[in-house]
Amino acid sequence: MVDSNHKGEVVFENVTRAVQTKKTETIILDHCSFVIESGKLTVLIGPSGCGKTTIINLIAGYEKPDRGKVLIDGKPVAGPDRERLVAFQETALFPWLTCYDNVMFGPLATKVMTREEAHEQAINLLEKVGLGDFLYKYPMQLSGGMMRRAELARALINRPTVMLMDEPFRGLDAMTRELMQEYYLRLVEESHGTHLFVTSEIEEAIFLADRLIIMTNKPSRVKHALDIDLPRPRIASVLRSKRYLELKALTLEILHEEAVKASMASGKADIAIDSGLRT
Amino acid sequence: MVNNGSKQNGEGRISVRDVEKVYDPEGVNVRALEECNMEIEPGEFVMMVGPSGCGKTTLLNAIAGFSNVTKGTILLDENVIAAPGLTQAPGADRIVVFQGGALFPWKTVLDNLIFGPVVQGKNKDEAVAEARKLMDKLGLNRNTEDMYPGNLSSGMKRQVEIIRALINNPKVLLLDEPFRALDSLSKNLMHEYLLEVFEITKKTIFFITHDLEEAVFLADRVLIMTTRPGTIKAEIKVDIPRPRNYKVLSTDRFAELKERAFEAVREEALKAFEAGERELA
Amino acid sequence: MKNQINTIPEKINESDFVFERPSFLSKIFNLKMVLNTASVLSLFVIWGLLVNFGIYRFVLIPGPAEVLEWGIKWMGSKDFWMDASLSTLRVLGGFTFACLIAIPTGLMIGWNKIFSDLTFPTLEILRPIPGIAYIPIAILFFPWEEASVAFICFVGAFFPILLNTITGVKLIDRDYFRAAQCLGSKPRHIFWHIVVPGALPSISTGAALGMGIAWMASVAGEMISGKWGLGYRIWEAYTLIRYPLIVDGMIVIGLLGLGSSTLIRFITLRLIPWRKAITESLDESITK
Amino acid sequence: MSASTLNTTSNLWKQVRKTVANWTTVRRIMSVLLFLLAWTILVQFTGQFHQIPTPAAVFAALFQLKLGVIFTEIFRSFVRVLCGFLLGLLIGFPIGVAIGYSRIANYLLFPAVEMVRPIPPIAWIPLTVLFFINIESQIVFLTFYGAFFPIVYNTMGGISEVDIRLPRAAMSFGINRMGMLWKIILPAAMPQIFTGMKVAIGITWLMVVAAEMIASKGGLGYWVWYHHTVMEYPMVILGMGIIGLCGALCSVGIDVIGSHFMKWRNIF
């Protein structure tokens, strides 16, 4: 299963993570184990608040597991590193830097390449994501979709071994989102890196994934893992194929159950949106 | 009170005729709507889809009475509610459920629910009784009565807001992407909830969104709007039988209808995407 | 358009900027408590040392022990209670008047465009003039000295409360107004059910701020034109060479100012019970 | 979304008309006129406040102003404000950064700062007079003290409210601690730091006026007080106006500097 040529295999071994609030301790991950295979696009999906962002933070090294191990190519995660880069929810472009300066930030901070090299690559990459005309705009001048693309470029210029996508298209309108997914897939299919993509949209998950990991509600574990065998390169018409609909039905079935559970748990009173009506 | 017979009465028809809306910020004319025509039958569930900034919200605001129109007329059951120089102030006959949710955070759930009847001059005790009845009928737990909206999950907030609208027995419900802030799983649950509410009350619902899946899943009819200036470009009848549940989402017919809708909006979406302006939702 | 969930800011953790995990030692000694105590103690120790060794002109400054001694004596005298209560009354008087005028004005300015146009420009012109510059006018206006000090407190507290009230109204989500209209409200309903509660959190902030400035203004007023009050007392202590009393007075003023601001916050929080619901939901979103 | 534009030719005129000749502007001017009218009536016809000069008297006093004298006074106050403010910035800013950025510095400094803060700067006047021989240094100390706390607190607050994702992103790119401070934390905290500076300069003016009134050693505060003692009240009001104007100018100045440093913020 593990291709020794590829790097960036992420292993979660019995990871437990709890967060202390003022009053209580909430267990977010509970003995969670799974593998993110190198060179593949793994999508993590689950109800909101199930600890998906925590998983991203653990791999990126922003948080440490309370118990268990997070291993990258066999070594435990020591801290944030440019080998593992995150594209954040909503985007975390530095608002005081222009689009171009944002992309140049990584190479200049670490000095792995010369300014000229970095410049060339930055221009290249920004052209590729369709921001060639917006190099010297500040993030606030860009549309939502453009910001997400700039963020992608900012991460990809550093050639990370593992790319972590934390619901990167959240908050975009559905149509822009679909176009962003196509953009993103093109980049992934060219680069063949290891990608972890976290989302709560089923459509998006199945459309993008090589492998789909479905999480349970808090405290979360892996509920199910699916290999998505839709052909690549994927285009929008995949969404009409028989196989896609089968996979969607299966995923919906699993997730619907979790979503009902989550909605019962998240309201402080025990509400059941479903059952209340049918009586 | 919810009126089961509104369909028979034929209450809640919205007619939009040749509506045009021109904004005039800083002397630059921006056409938000142009030759916009549509007809919503009483008791019909109509979704409108289009990329952000295409003028859907402008149309909804004009129907609700928040803004005026520069040409054409909008009628609600033969009453002119918007025409040049005439805007009927917003009222309890056409209630909007807002994108970000507009439950008053400083009022408890019950106070939010009875707000409409009370300001309209009804007896408070009657309003409370009515609110409780409706809560039972539409499946909202009575335990939430004394909670502030800040204590509810986003899904429940929307549920309360829908009930707050229905208690006034409006002729039409106008929904402005009410589930946008929800993640897709709780969104699915809310869709099923809204469908059941629709089955029970048979109100006319006009719902705008940019999410095709949502549109096809909920609607009797999906209208597709072009980018600015907004006109209605296409119409798709959704013939999936009611009652619907989430299993519909993975059927062939659903995929087919969605594909059709997608083809119709794709061009528009691309236009909006490449224009690269800030999103004007 | 940002949606609700996404705009909730993630709270920052102090330790997030610290790259290494807390060391073993710090875990045992609870670094925070040790350093905090050290911080407070060092303030007094440095003060004492500076005075004790008489570096530069610190010989003139009273030391902590002296201050304590005089303070106890002063607290026992009738003068102290007279001063403290008079100052408090003046501040409260000015502050109450400021609230009574600034809050309704602010609500109207924030809510009604025409009223705003008619009043706000004038207020904008008056605003940059510091409260203390009003002292001569206050003396003219109110030959009665109590009122003149209270007037200066009023001016000091007025603008922070006014501006915060206005921002409070302006920050109310437009959708709340629209929703209220949809539900059939008349303007008076909108005012009482939307504008007032919506602006309350911001008014509370403004009131606490205004209270602080009112204390400052009262001290200045009393120093310049008073015959009683804490501000006058510390100035008198200076002229009568009772230096430790100056520091005592400062401490008392500080404590009273802090106390009244805290009181304001406490009272206003009672008025906004839904605040708790909002902060709780914020807490929850952090754990996600 | 291309904005379809009609009649571009008349845009300029439209804009002028929109911004100048509309009801809003009329009402705004009315506001000031009404205020002056009310003032006049109050003074002229009630008899209660006959000592207070009318707007007309204040206006007349404007022509009796000796420009040389007033500019010297303005200059004096201004230098004091600037000295105190810069000193406050020089000392307050690093302390604010330390408290906001370093946990240890926070534990060590914050409680001490928090203990001194509630004492209003004006209450320091007697001690200051006692301690500093030179009147100039007294005034500068007081203005410094007034500026210190707003700067410290806003710098600290700005830093602790930085969106956590920004430093996290930078950490992934492998930035070091100093780089983090200069390239991420400070730019992100900049808006609030400037807010703090604006508050600070307001308090600085207040302190200068108070100190000058008491110390009687030149400056606008003294000028106002002097005219009060010789009962030239129109001059007093004029002085108040000038003080207000200077304060407003300083605050605008900080805005201008701020917008220069934060070009990314005033894009719209």
Tab-separated table of C-alpha atoms in Angstrom, chain C:
chain	number	residue	atom	x	y	z
C	1	MET	CA	-20.920	37.805	2.412
C	2	LYS	CA	-19.593	36.287	5.561
C	3	ASN	CA	-21.814	33.929	7.353
C	4	GLN	CA	-22.456	33.752	10.993
C	5	ILE	CA	-20.431	30.774	11.937
C	6	ASN	CA	-17.367	31.870	10.112
C	7	THR	CA	-17.224	35.323	11.557
C	8	ILE	CA	-16.914	34.110	15.104
C	9	PRO	CA	-13.289	34.838	15.863
C	10	GLU	CA	-11.142	32.119	17.241
C	11	LYS	CA	-9.824	33.181	20.608
C	12	ILE	CA	-6.129	33.308	20.884
C	13	ASN	CA	-4.301	31.265	23.427
C	14	GLU	CA	-1.446	32.835	25.269
C	15	SER	CA	0.628	29.776	24.651
C	16	ASP	CA	0.074	29.953	20.933
C	17	PHE	CA	2.905	32.393	20.481
C	18	VAL	CA	5.219	30.344	22.599
C	19	PHE	CA	7.010	27.878	20.485
C	20	GLU	CA	8.207	25.476	23.145
C	21	ARG	CA	5.929	23.727	25.549
C	22	PRO	CA	6.021	24.980	29.146
C	23	SER	CA	9.058	23.614	30.933
C	24	PHE	CA	9.027	21.097	33.713
C	25	LEU	CA	10.035	23.681	36.318
C	26	SER	CA	7.260	26.045	35.427
C	27	LYS	CA	4.742	23.286	35.864
C	28	ILE	CA	5.833	22.728	39.455
C	29	PHE	CA	5.986	26.336	40.558
C	30	ASN	CA	3.058	27.651	38.603
C	31	LEU	CA	5.081	30.329	36.895
C	32	LYS	CA	2.151	32.628	36.471
C	33	MET	CA	1.380	33.006	40.120
C	34	VAL	CA	5.002	33.408	41.149
C	35	LEU	CA	5.697	36.080	38.570
C	36	ASN	CA	2.456	37.914	39.228
C	37	THR	CA	3.231	38.151	42.917
C	38	ALA	CA	6.760	39.221	42.132
C	39	SER	CA	5.364	41.902	39.880
C	40	VAL	CA	3.127	43.425	42.528
C	41	LEU	CA	5.723	43.121	45.265
C	42	SER	CA	8.467	44.635	43.180
C	43	LEU	CA	6.335	47.692	42.633
C	44	PHE	CA	6.339	48.388	46.362
C	45	VAL	CA	9.924	47.262	46.912
C	46	ILE	CA	11.295	49.528	44.189
C	47	TRP	CA	9.254	52.408	45.484
C	48	GLY	CA	10.500	51.787	49.025
C	49	LEU	CA	14.120	51.435	47.949
C	50	LEU	CA	14.067	54.550	45.809
C	51	VAL	CA	12.673	56.581	48.674
C	52	ASN	CA	14.848	54.976	51.286
C	53	PHE	CA	18.105	55.658	49.522
C	54	GLY	CA	16.873	59.057	48.433
C	55	ILE	CA	18.003	58.728	44.848
C	56	TYR	CA	17.683	62.058	43.037
C	57	ARG	CA	14.649	63.841	44.459
C	58	PHE	CA	13.018	60.740	45.782
C	59	VAL	CA	13.915	62.010	49.266
C	60	LEU	CA	10.879	64.232	48.963
C	61	ILE	CA	8.530	61.428	48.020
C	62	PRO	CA	6.863	59.617	50.896
C	63	GLY	CA	7.646	55.924	51.284
C	64	PRO	CA	5.143	53.094	51.549
C	65	ALA	CA	5.327	52.867	55.329
C	66	GLU	CA	4.691	56.549	55.793
C	67	VAL	CA	1.834	56.449	53.356
C	68	LEU	CA	0.238	53.584	55.217
C	69	GLU	CA	0.619	55.331	58.567
C	70	TRP	CA	-0.894	58.596	57.363
C	71	GLY	CA	-3.549	56.746	55.458
C	72	ILE	CA	-4.825	54.975	58.544
C	73	LYS	CA	-4.887	58.242	60.439
C	74	TRP	CA	-6.693	59.979	57.603
C	75	MET	CA	-9.273	57.235	57.246
C	76	GLY	CA	-10.122	57.714	60.899
C	77	SER	CA	-10.860	61.420	60.505
C	78	LYS	CA	-14.150	62.946	59.552
C	79	ASP	CA	-12.506	64.897	56.736
C	80	PHE	CA	-11.808	61.762	54.795
C	81	TRP	CA	-15.389	60.603	54.686
C	82	MET	CA	-16.554	64.080	53.842
C	83	ASP	CA	-14.069	64.323	50.957
C	84	ALA	CA	-14.721	60.899	49.616
C	85	SER	CA	-18.478	61.193	49.713
C	86	LEU	CA	-18.503	64.670	48.241
C	87	SER	CA	-16.280	63.661	45.343
C	88	THR	CA	-18.365	60.558	44.750
C	89	LEU	CA	-21.556	62.582	44.779
C	90	ARG	CA	-20.195	65.094	42.303
C	91	VAL	CA	-19.017	62.369	39.984
C	92	LEU	CA	-22.267	60.481	40.271
C	93	GLY	CA	-24.280	63.632	39.682
C	94	GLY	CA	-22.366	64.587	36.570
C	95	PHE	CA	-22.336	61.014	35.349
C	96	THR	CA	-26.061	60.516	35.854
C	97	PHE	CA	-26.844	63.691	33.975
C	98	ALA	CA	-24.497	62.631	31.206
C	99	CYS	CA	-26.278	59.283	30.947
C	100	LEU	CA	-29.702	60.900	30.981
C	101	ILE	CA	-28.830	63.188	28.117
C	102	ALA	CA	-26.247	61.242	26.145
C	103	ILE	CA	-28.070	57.914	25.917
C	104	PRO	CA	-31.371	59.181	24.455
C	105	THR	CA	-29.517	61.615	22.197
C	106	GLY	CA	-27.186	58.869	21.040
C	107	LEU	CA	-30.047	56.482	20.383
C	108	MET	CA	-31.830	59.093	18.325
C	109	ILE	CA	-28.707	60.092	16.420
C	110	GLY	CA	-27.941	56.479	15.587
C	111	TRP	CA	-31.488	55.692	14.590
C	112	ASN	CA	-32.822	58.780	12.886
C	113	LYS	CA	-30.909	60.266	9.995
C	114	ILE	CA	-32.579	63.666	10.169
C	115	PHE	CA	-32.046	64.048	13.884
C	116	SER	CA	-28.461	62.953	13.360
C	117	ASP	CA	-27.869	65.601	10.698
C	118	LEU	CA	-29.403	68.239	12.911
C	119	THR	CA	-27.343	67.556	16.017
C	120	PHE	CA	-24.269	65.579	15.230
C	121	PRO	CA	-22.213	68.269	13.444
C	122	THR	CA	-22.475	70.562	16.467
C	123	LEU	CA	-21.501	67.777	18.813
C	124	GLU	CA	-18.588	66.900	16.555
C	125	ILE	CA	-17.366	70.480	16.855
C	126	LEU	CA	-17.642	70.446	20.637
C	127	ARG	CA	-16.162	67.010	21.107
C	128	PRO	CA	-12.435	67.685	20.731
C	129	ILE	CA	-12.494	70.346	23.465
C	130	PRO	CA	-11.209	68.536	26.547
C	131	GLY	CA	-13.511	68.628	29.555
C	132	ILE	CA	-10.956	70.499	31.584
C	133	ALA	CA	-10.973	73.436	29.213
C	134	TYR	CA	-14.585	73.961	30.281
C	135	ILE	CA	-13.543	74.859	33.830
C	136	PRO	CA	-13.590	78.642	33.382
C	137	ILE	CA	-16.961	78.477	31.660
C	138	ALA	CA	-18.288	76.110	34.286
C	139	ILE	CA	-17.336	78.566	36.994
C	140	LEU	CA	-19.140	81.314	35.116
C	141	PHE	CA	-22.162	79.216	34.387
C	142	PHE	CA	-22.579	77.837	37.856
C	143	PRO	CA	-21.358	80.198	40.509
C	144	TRP	CA	-22.257	77.441	42.915
C	145	GLU	CA	-19.108	75.372	43.119
C	146	GLU	CA	-20.702	71.938	43.576
C	147	ALA	CA	-22.471	72.307	40.286
C	148	SER	CA	-19.425	73.544	38.443
C	149	VAL	CA	-17.399	70.451	39.322
C	150	ALA	CA	-20.340	68.207	38.500
C	151	PHE	CA	-20.666	70.033	35.198
C	152	ILE	CA	-17.068	69.240	34.326
C	153	CYS	CA	-17.693	65.592	35.181
C	154	PHE	CA	-20.751	65.761	32.990
C	155	VAL	CA	-18.770	67.078	30.029
C	156	GLY	CA	-16.102	64.435	30.556
C	157	ALA	CA	-18.560	61.548	30.708
C	158	PHE	CA	-20.893	62.856	28.019
C	159	PHE	CA	-18.912	62.186	24.868
C	160	PRO	CA	-17.708	58.640	25.555
C	161	ILE	CA	-21.271	57.634	26.408
C	162	LEU	CA	-22.722	59.449	23.421
C	163	LEU	CA	-20.254	58.047	20.918
C	164	ASN	CA	-20.584	54.510	22.196
C	165	THR	CA	-24.358	54.731	22.094
C	166	ILE	CA	-24.247	55.927	18.507
C	167	THR	CA	-21.876	53.164	17.453
C	168	GLY	CA	-24.026	50.708	19.347
C	169	VAL	CA	-27.071	51.616	17.296
C	170	LYS	CA	-25.111	51.746	14.057
C	171	LEU	CA	-23.727	48.275	14.650
C	172	ILE	CA	-27.143	46.672	15.002
C	173	ASP	CA	-27.589	44.302	12.103
C	174	ARG	CA	-29.838	45.835	9.454
C	175	ASP	CA	-31.685	42.553	9.237
C	176	TYR	CA	-33.064	43.024	12.754
C	177	PHE	CA	-34.774	46.214	11.656
C	178	ARG	CA	-36.073	44.527	8.559
C	179	ALA	CA	-37.292	41.494	10.437
C	180	ALA	CA	-39.123	43.736	12.882
C	181	GLN	CA	-40.732	45.594	9.997
C	182	CYS	CA	-41.758	42.334	8.413
C	183	LEU	CA	-43.433	41.291	11.616
C	184	GLY	CA	-45.519	44.434	11.523
C	185	SER	CA	-43.792	46.817	13.953
C	186	LYS	CA	-44.398	50.515	14.056
C	187	PRO	CA	-41.499	52.909	14.627
C	188	ARG	CA	-42.047	52.994	18.371
C	189	HIS	CA	-41.837	49.215	18.545
C	190	ILE	CA	-38.637	49.304	16.573
C	191	PHE	CA	-37.206	51.870	18.946
C	192	TRP	CA	-38.039	49.991	22.127
C	193	HIS	CA	-37.584	46.427	20.921
C	194	ILE	CA	-34.638	46.788	18.560
C	195	VAL	CA	-32.732	50.019	19.012
C	196	VAL	CA	-32.604	50.086	22.789
C	197	PRO	CA	-31.677	46.473	23.544
C	198	GLY	CA	-29.406	46.281	20.516
C	199	ALA	CA	-27.339	49.238	21.664
C	200	LEU	CA	-27.171	48.198	25.320
C	201	PRO	CA	-23.870	46.297	25.231
C	202	SER	CA	-22.152	49.234	23.623
C	203	ILE	CA	-23.798	51.699	26.022
C	204	SER	CA	-22.443	49.652	28.884
C	205	THR	CA	-18.917	49.969	27.531
C	206	GLY	CA	-19.407	53.684	27.048
C	207	ALA	CA	-20.736	54.143	30.554
C	208	ALA	CA	-17.767	52.392	32.148
C	209	LEU	CA	-15.427	54.530	30.064
C	210	GLY	CA	-17.345	57.694	30.873
C	211	MET	CA	-17.187	56.892	34.566
C	212	GLY	CA	-13.400	56.755	34.449
C	213	ILE	CA	-13.193	60.100	32.674
C	214	ALA	CA	-15.708	61.651	35.076
C	215	TRP	CA	-13.410	60.791	37.973
C	216	MET	CA	-10.494	62.322	36.189
C	217	ALA	CA	-12.469	65.477	35.490
C	218	SER	CA	-13.654	65.729	39.067
C	219	VAL	CA	-10.084	65.630	40.356
C	220	ALA	CA	-9.084	68.397	37.993
C	221	GLY	CA	-12.137	70.463	38.836
C	222	GLU	CA	-11.597	70.134	42.547
C	223	MET	CA	-7.918	70.946	42.293
C	224	ILE	CA	-8.566	74.122	40.421
C	225	SER	CA	-11.772	75.408	41.913
C	226	GLY	CA	-12.757	73.233	44.847
C	227	LYS	CA	-12.916	73.661	48.592
C	228	TRP	CA	-13.677	70.078	49.458
C	229	GLY	CA	-13.217	66.743	47.806
C	230	LEU	CA	-10.347	64.350	47.171
C	231	GLY	CA	-8.844	66.386	44.370
C	232	TYR	CA	-8.774	69.470	46.537
C	233	ARG	CA	-7.377	67.465	49.457
C	234	ILE	CA	-4.355	66.192	47.584
C	235	TRP	CA	-3.601	69.678	46.369
C	236	GLU	CA	-3.958	71.012	49.865
C	237	ALA	CA	-1.723	68.240	51.142
C	238	TYR	CA	0.889	69.493	48.725
C	239	THR	CA	0.649	73.099	49.841
C	240	LEU	CA	0.623	72.151	53.534
C	241	ILE	CA	3.593	69.801	53.048
C	242	ARG	CA	1.665	66.734	54.161
C	243	TYR	CA	3.176	64.725	51.351
C	244	PRO	CA	2.109	61.217	52.374
C	245	LEU	CA	-1.476	62.364	52.164
C	246	ILE	CA	-1.025	63.064	48.448
C	247	VAL	CA	-0.294	59.420	47.792
C	248	ASP	CA	-3.127	58.312	50.032
C	249	GLY	CA	-5.488	60.558	48.132
C	250	MET	CA	-4.272	59.154	44.823
C	251	ILE	CA	-4.835	55.622	45.998
C	252	VAL	CA	-8.328	56.403	47.251
C	253	ILE	CA	-9.229	58.133	43.984
C	254	GLY	CA	-7.917	55.165	42.047
C	255	LEU	CA	-9.879	52.701	44.107
C	256	LEU	CA	-13.096	54.689	43.927
C	257	GLY	CA	-12.726	55.094	40.170
C	258	LEU	CA	-12.054	51.404	39.698
C	259	GLY	CA	-14.914	50.486	41.998
C	260	SER	CA	-17.454	52.647	40.255
C	261	SER	CA	-16.451	51.424	36.796
C	262	THR	CA	-16.737	47.841	37.987
C	263	LEU	CA	-20.107	48.614	39.501
C	264	ILE	CA	-21.305	50.044	36.205
C	265	ARG	CA	-20.167	46.940	34.369
C	266	PHE	CA	-21.844	44.714	36.913
C	267	ILE	CA	-25.135	46.583	36.745
C	268	THR	CA	-25.215	46.747	32.977
C	269	LEU	CA	-24.388	43.074	32.655
C	270	ARG	CA	-27.509	42.415	34.661
C	271	LEU	CA	-29.417	44.345	32.041
C	272	ILE	CA	-28.073	42.196	29.221
C	273	PRO	CA	-28.704	38.588	30.202
C	274	TRP	CA	-28.433	37.438	26.599
C	275	ARG	CA	-24.762	38.401	26.617
C	276	LYS	CA	-24.071	35.255	28.534
C	277	ALA	CA	-25.767	33.155	25.904
C	278	ILE	CA	-23.624	34.727	23.235
C	279	THR	CA	-20.347	34.256	25.069
C	280	GLU	CA	-21.282	30.682	25.873
C	281	SER	CA	-21.881	29.900	22.254
C	282	LEU	CA	-18.526	31.496	21.496
C	283	ASP	CA	-16.874	29.200	24.014
C	284	GLU	CA	-18.446	26.261	22.326
C	285	SER	CA	-17.285	27.269	18.899
C	286	ILE	CA	-13.725	27.357	20.158
C	287	THR	CA	-13.814	23.758	21.166
C	288	LYS	CA	-14.853	22.747	17.681
